[in-house]
N, CA and C of each residue as an Amber inpcrd file, in Angstrom:
protein
   366
   9.2980000  15.3490000   2.8120000   8.9300000  13.9480000   2.9320000
   8.8810000  13.3330000   1.5400000   9.4800000  12.1590000   1.4290000
   9.4220000  11.4270000   0.1540000   9.0120000   9.9830000   0.3960000
   8.0720000   9.5270000  -0.4130000   7.6640000   8.1340000  -0.4130000
   7.8920000   7.6000000  -1.8180000   8.7420000   6.5960000  -1.9350000
   9.1180000   6.0670000  -3.2310000   8.5980000   4.6470000  -3.3640000
   7.5340000   4.4880000  -4.1670000   6.9520000   3.1650000  -4.3840000
   7.6360000   2.4690000  -5.5500000   7.8160000   1.1590000  -5.4230000
   8.4350000   0.3680000  -6.4850000   7.9600000  -1.0780000  -6.3770000
   8.3490000  -1.8780000  -7.3550000   8.0260000  -3.3000000  -7.3180000
   6.9090000  -3.7220000  -8.2400000   6.2550000  -2.7630000  -8.8730000
   5.1900000  -3.1040000  -9.7900000   5.7310000  -3.7430000 -11.0560000
   4.8070000  -4.2280000 -11.8830000   5.2060000  -4.8530000 -13.1320000
   4.0670000  -5.6090000 -13.7570000   4.4110000  -6.4140000 -14.7610000
   3.4390000  -7.2480000 -15.4590000   3.5270000  -8.6680000 -14.9100000
   2.3940000  -9.2170000 -14.5290000   2.3570000 -10.5700000 -13.9690000
   1.1290000 -11.2870000 -14.4970000   1.2300000 -12.5950000 -14.6240000
   0.0840000 -13.3760000 -15.0940000  -0.9150000 -13.5860000 -13.9660000
  -2.1730000 -13.8060000 -14.3130000  -3.1680000 -14.1250000 -13.2660000
  -2.7060000 -15.3060000 -12.4180000  -2.9070000 -15.1520000 -11.1110000
  -2.4430000 -16.1700000 -10.1750000  -1.0350000 -15.9520000  -9.6750000
  -0.3350000 -15.0050000 -10.2710000   1.0340000 -14.7260000  -9.8870000
   1.1410000 -13.8280000  -8.6680000   2.3820000 -13.4720000  -8.3400000
   2.6610000 -12.6680000  -7.1480000   3.5800000 -11.5010000  -7.4750000
   3.4390000 -10.4610000  -6.6950000   4.3430000  -9.3180000  -6.7220000
   4.5150000  -8.8150000  -5.3020000   5.6500000  -8.1750000  -5.0440000
   5.8670000  -7.5260000  -3.7550000   6.1850000  -6.0630000  -4.0130000
   5.3660000  -5.2050000  -3.4700000   5.5760000  -3.7760000  -3.6050000
   6.3750000  -3.2550000  -2.4210000   7.1590000  -2.2280000  -2.7030000
   7.9870000  -1.5860000  -1.6940000   7.6690000  -0.0950000  -1.6590000
   7.7940000   0.4910000  -0.4880000   7.6390000   1.9320000  -0.3490000
   8.7250000   2.4080000   0.6130000   9.7200000   3.0810000   0.0510000
  10.8090000   3.6120000   0.8600000  10.4750000   5.0280000   1.2880000
  10.5260000   5.2820000   2.5820000  10.1460000   6.5860000   3.1200000
  11.3600000   7.3260000   3.6590000  11.3560000   8.6400000   3.4780000
  12.4060000   9.4870000   4.0350000  11.8240000  10.8410000   4.3950000
  12.4870000  11.5340000   5.3170000  12.0510000  12.8650000   5.7020000
  10.9550000  12.9010000   6.7410000  10.6540000  11.7330000   7.3340000
   9.6570000  11.7020000   8.4050000  10.0770000  10.6720000   9.4380000
   9.5060000  10.7950000  10.6380000   9.7620000   9.7930000  11.6610000
   8.9300000   8.5590000  11.3310000   9.5680000   7.5940000  10.6950000
   8.8500000   6.4490000  10.1300000   8.0150000   5.7490000  11.1880000
   8.5810000   5.5120000  12.3660000   7.8610000   4.7240000  13.3620000
   6.7720000   5.5080000  14.0910000   6.5890000   6.7750000  13.7610000
   5.4750000   7.5580000  14.3120000   4.2780000   7.6140000  13.3600000
   4.4310000   7.0040000  12.1950000   3.4000000   7.1380000  11.1680000
   2.7500000   5.8100000  10.8230000   1.4560000   5.8850000  10.5760000
   0.7340000   4.7800000   9.9650000   0.8680000   4.9150000   8.4460000
   0.7520000   3.7890000   7.7720000   0.9120000   3.7720000   6.3140000
  -0.2340000   3.0100000   5.6550000  -0.4690000   3.3880000   4.4130000
  -1.5040000   2.6920000   3.6620000  -1.0820000   2.4710000   2.2260000
  -1.6990000   1.4660000   1.6300000  -1.5890000   1.2330000   0.1920000
  -2.9490000   1.5120000  -0.4270000  -2.9320000   2.2230000  -1.5290000
  -4.1410000   2.5720000  -2.2550000  -3.9030000   2.2790000  -3.7270000
  -4.9760000   2.1650000  -4.4870000  -4.8070000   1.9040000  -5.9110000
  -5.8560000   2.6550000  -6.7110000  -5.5040000   2.8940000  -7.9600000
  -6.4330000   3.5680000  -8.8560000  -6.3140000   2.9500000 -10.2330000
  -7.4180000   2.4200000 -10.7010000  -7.4880000   1.8420000 -12.0370000
  -8.0100000   2.8960000 -13.0130000  -7.7320000   2.7360000 -14.2920000
  -8.1950000   3.7240000 -15.2710000  -9.7070000   3.9040000 -15.2030000
 -10.1310000   5.1570000 -15.1170000 -11.5480000   5.4680000 -15.0980000
 -12.2410000   5.2300000 -13.7780000 -11.4680000   4.8560000 -12.7670000
 -12.0610000   4.5890000 -11.4600000 -11.4520000   5.5110000 -10.4050000
 -12.1440000   5.6160000  -9.2850000 -11.6330000   6.4260000  -8.1950000
 -10.5590000   5.6530000  -7.4180000  -9.7280000   6.4110000  -6.7270000
  -8.7170000   5.7890000  -5.8760000  -9.4170000   5.0360000  -4.7450000
  -8.9350000   3.8300000  -4.4370000  -9.5420000   3.0360000  -3.3860000
  -8.4770000   2.4960000  -2.4410000  -8.8910000   2.2820000  -1.2100000
  -7.9750000   1.7500000  -0.2040000  -7.7830000   0.2600000  -0.4070000
  -6.5440000  -0.1750000  -0.2420000  -6.2050000  -1.5880000  -0.3310000
  -5.9210000  -2.1510000   1.0600000  -5.0450000  -1.4660000   1.8000000
  -4.6480000  -1.9430000   3.1190000  -3.9460000  -0.8240000   3.8730000
  -3.9430000  -0.9150000   5.1950000  -3.1870000   0.0370000   5.9890000
  -2.6490000  -0.6600000   7.2320000  -1.6360000  -0.0540000   7.8270000
  -0.9790000  -0.6480000   8.9850000  -0.6510000   0.4420000   9.9930000
  -0.7870000   0.1020000  11.2620000  -0.5640000   1.0690000  12.3260000
   0.9160000   1.4050000  12.4670000   1.1910000   2.4460000  13.2320000
   2.5750000   2.8840000  13.4350000   3.4040000   1.8250000  14.1610000
   2.7540000   1.0470000  15.0020000   3.4710000  -0.0100000  15.7170000
   3.5250000  -1.3090000  14.9290000   2.7520000  -1.3750000  13.8590000
   2.7190000  -2.5860000  13.0560000   1.8810000  -3.6950000  13.6390000
   1.1100000  -3.3850000  14.6920000   0.3520000  -4.4280000  15.3560000
  -1.0970000  -4.4990000  14.9060000  -1.4960000  -3.5560000  14.0720000
  -2.8620000  -3.5400000  13.5690000  -2.8390000  -3.2690000  12.0720000
  -3.5890000  -4.0440000  11.3360000  -3.6820000  -3.8190000   9.8940000
  -5.1190000  -4.0680000   9.4380000  -5.4660000  -3.4370000   8.3480000
  -6.8020000  -3.5540000   7.7730000  -6.6590000  -3.8360000   6.2820000
  -7.6540000  -4.5220000   5.7610000  -7.6440000  -4.8770000   4.3450000
  -9.0190000  -4.6430000   3.7280000  -9.0020000  -4.2220000   2.4830000
 -10.2430000  -4.1870000   1.7300000 -10.7130000  -5.6210000   1.4990000
 -12.0150000  -5.8010000   1.4440000 -12.5610000  -7.1540000   1.2790000
 -12.0230000  -7.8460000   0.0280000 -11.7800000  -7.0730000  -1.0120000
 -11.3830000  -7.6830000  -2.2830000  -9.9310000  -8.1860000  -2.2850000
  -9.1640000  -7.9090000  -1.2270000  -7.7880000  -8.4260000  -1.1660000
  -7.5620000  -9.3290000   0.0460000  -8.5400000  -9.4580000   0.9070000
  -8.3640000 -10.2860000   2.0990000  -7.9880000 -11.7210000   1.7200000
  -6.9650000 -12.2230000   2.3980000  -6.4980000 -13.5780000   2.1300000
  -5.5210000 -13.6690000   0.9750000  -5.3290000 -12.5800000   0.2480000
  -4.3990000 -12.5810000  -0.8930000  -3.2230000 -11.6260000  -0.6950000
  -3.4510000 -10.5000000  -0.0340000  -2.4180000  -9.4750000   0.1560000
  -2.0370000  -9.4070000   1.6330000  -0.7760000  -9.0820000   1.8840000
  -0.3070000  -8.8640000   3.2460000   0.5270000  -7.5930000   3.2970000
   0.1590000  -6.7090000   4.2080000   0.9220000  -5.4790000   4.4120000
   1.8770000  -5.6840000   5.5810000   3.0650000  -5.0870000   5.4700000
   4.0310000  -5.1810000   6.5600000   4.9490000  -3.9710000   6.4980000
   5.7360000  -3.8010000   7.5470000   6.6540000  -2.6770000   7.6010000
   7.9300000  -3.0910000   8.3050000   9.0300000  -2.4500000   7.9320000
  10.3180000  -2.6660000   8.5700000  10.8240000  -1.2900000   8.9990000
  10.6670000  -0.9810000  10.2690000  11.0360000   0.3460000  10.7520000
  12.5430000   0.5770000  10.6800000  13.3250000  -0.4720000  10.7760000
  14.7820000  -0.3180000  10.6910000  15.2140000   0.1180000   9.2920000
  14.3990000  -0.2370000   8.2930000  14.7150000   0.1060000   6.9030000
  13.8350000   1.2250000   6.3550000  12.9490000   1.7610000   7.2080000
  12.0090000   2.8130000   6.7700000  11.2710000   2.3910000   5.4990000
  10.8070000   1.1550000   5.4870000  10.1910000   0.6030000   4.2860000
   8.8730000  -0.0840000   4.6080000   7.9240000   0.1640000   3.7400000
   6.5970000  -0.4550000   3.7900000   6.5200000  -1.4680000   2.6570000
   5.8110000  -2.5670000   2.9010000   5.6890000  -3.6230000   1.8960000
   4.2280000  -3.9750000   1.6540000   3.9810000  -4.5270000   0.4670000
   2.6900000  -5.1470000   0.1870000   2.9630000  -6.4100000  -0.6170000
   2.7790000  -7.5440000   0.0300000   2.9030000  -8.8330000  -0.6510000
   1.5710000  -9.1590000  -1.2960000   1.5880000  -9.3310000  -2.6030000
   0.3570000  -9.5840000  -3.3480000   0.4430000 -10.9550000  -4.0030000
  -0.4240000 -11.8420000  -3.5970000  -0.4900000 -13.1880000  -4.1470000
  -1.8320000 -13.4310000  -4.8290000  -1.8900000 -14.4760000  -5.6240000
  -3.1340000 -14.8350000  -6.3220000  -3.7290000 -13.6320000  -7.0450000
  -2.8970000 -12.9490000  -7.7640000  -3.3360000 -11.7230000  -8.4320000
  -4.3550000 -12.0090000  -9.5140000  -5.2710000 -11.0700000  -9.6580000
  -6.3560000 -11.1710000 -10.6210000  -6.2720000 -10.0040000 -11.6010000
  -6.8300000 -10.1500000 -12.7910000  -6.8190000  -9.0250000 -13.7400000
  -7.4300000  -7.7520000 -13.1470000  -8.4200000  -7.8990000 -12.2810000
  -9.0510000  -6.7200000 -11.6790000  -8.1670000  -6.0240000 -10.6480000
  -7.0190000  -6.6070000 -10.3290000  -6.0550000  -5.9320000  -9.4630000
  -5.1880000  -4.9410000 -10.2390000  -5.3280000  -4.9210000 -11.5500000
  -4.5510000  -4.0020000 -12.3770000  -4.8730000  -2.5590000 -12.0110000
  -3.8350000  -1.8070000 -11.6740000  -4.0070000  -0.4220000 -11.2300000
  -2.6350000   0.1770000 -10.9410000  -2.6270000   1.4830000 -10.7280000
  -1.4530000   2.1310000 -10.1530000  -1.6080000   2.0640000  -8.6390000
  -0.5870000   1.5670000  -7.9820000  -0.6070000   1.4150000  -6.5300000
   0.2300000   2.5170000  -5.8880000  -0.3550000   3.1450000  -4.8840000
   0.2750000   4.2420000  -4.1850000   0.4620000   3.8940000  -2.7100000
   1.5650000   4.3470000  -2.1330000   1.7170000   4.2800000  -0.6870000
   1.5100000   5.6860000  -0.1190000   1.0560000   5.7290000   1.1170000
   0.7660000   6.9940000   1.7650000   1.0340000   6.8760000   3.2590000
   1.2840000   8.0290000   3.8850000   1.6030000   8.0570000   5.3100000
   0.7650000   9.0990000   6.0170000   0.4560000   8.8010000   7.2730000
  -0.2390000   9.7650000   8.1060000   0.2370000   9.5900000   9.5380000
   0.2480000  10.6870000  10.2830000   0.5800000  10.6010000  11.7030000
  -0.7000000  10.1980000  12.4320000  -0.5930000   9.2040000  13.2900000
  -1.7650000   8.8040000  14.0460000  -2.2400000   7.4140000  13.6680000
  -3.5270000   7.2050000  13.7740000  -4.1260000   5.8850000  13.5800000
  -4.0720000   5.4470000  12.1170000  -4.0830000   4.1370000  11.9220000
  -4.1870000   3.5840000  10.5820000  -5.6460000   3.6600000  10.1460000
  -5.8820000   4.3140000   9.0270000  -7.2370000   4.4980000   8.5150000
  -7.2950000   4.0870000   7.0580000  -8.4620000   3.6540000   6.6130000
  -8.6460000   3.2410000   5.2160000  -9.1700000   4.3840000   4.3540000
  -9.2730000   5.5720000   4.9100000  -9.7530000   6.7410000   4.1840000
  -8.5850000   7.4740000   3.5380000  -8.4690000   7.4660000   2.2160000
  -7.3240000   8.1220000   1.5750000  -7.2600000   9.6190000   1.8610000
  -8.4110000  10.2360000   2.1360000  -8.4250000  11.6850000   2.3920000
  -7.7110000  12.0430000   3.6890000  -7.4910000  11.0560000   4.5470000
  -6.8690000  11.3310000   5.8390000  -5.3440000  11.2570000   5.8020000
  -4.7810000  10.9070000   4.6450000  -3.3350000  10.7540000   4.5450000
  -2.6680000  12.0460000   4.0920000  -1.4980000  12.2960000   4.6800000
  -0.8050000  13.5620000   4.4690000   0.2320000  13.5040000   3.3560000
   0.8650000  12.3530000   3.2190000   1.9810000  12.2250000   2.2830000
   1.7270000  11.0500000   1.3380000   2.0850000  11.2710000   0.0740000
   1.8230000  10.2680000  -0.9650000   3.0670000  10.0400000  -1.8180000
   3.2270000   8.7810000  -2.2280000   4.2560000   8.4480000  -3.1960000
   3.7430000   8.6360000  -4.6090000   4.5970000   8.3550000  -5.5780000
   4.2650000   8.6270000  -6.9700000   3.5120000   7.4840000  -7.6440000
   3.4620000   6.3380000  -7.0430000   2.7250000   5.2200000  -7.6170000
   3.5980000   4.2730000  -8.4160000   3.1750000   3.0160000  -8.4480000
   3.8450000   2.0000000  -9.2530000   2.7660000   1.1760000  -9.9620000
   2.9690000   0.9190000 -11.2350000   1.9640000   0.2500000 -12.0560000
   2.0080000  -1.2570000 -11.8490000   0.8480000  -1.8280000 -11.5820000
   0.6880000  -3.2790000 -11.5080000  -0.2820000  -3.6910000 -12.6050000
   0.1600000  -4.5900000 -13.4670000  -0.6850000  -5.0820000 -14.5490000
  -0.7600000  -6.5930000 -14.4650000  -1.9780000  -7.1060000 -14.3570000
  -2.2010000  -8.5470000 -14.2700000  -2.9020000  -8.9770000 -15.5530000
  -2.1770000  -9.7070000 -16.3600000  -2.7030000 -10.0870000 -17.6640000
  -1.9590000 -11.3040000 -18.1900000  -2.6740000 -12.1090000 -18.9490000
  -2.0400000 -13.2670000 -19.5810000  -1.5870000 -12.9130000 -20.9910000
């Protein structure tokens, strides 16, 4: 199984980025996916997750109204649209997959990508 995260970069506060996670080696439409992030000196935290059918999604309070998670099963790709970015959103963002329900607990995920750096700074 491979999860390849991309789309990170340097953006000014208030700007937008779209993250991508290309998955291979698993039945994409049987898996729930999540986005997680880890800032320097901090623990990994959940950002958002989406069910295998794409009909249920959850968000951390600190991104509600700013980030949107989505998936395209035809392309085996997970997305995270990030708007109104803040300096505190700076972190390495990881995508992860699990068979079953969408959960915000990173310990419940089986497969992880390598991460993509998001830096929000003026």
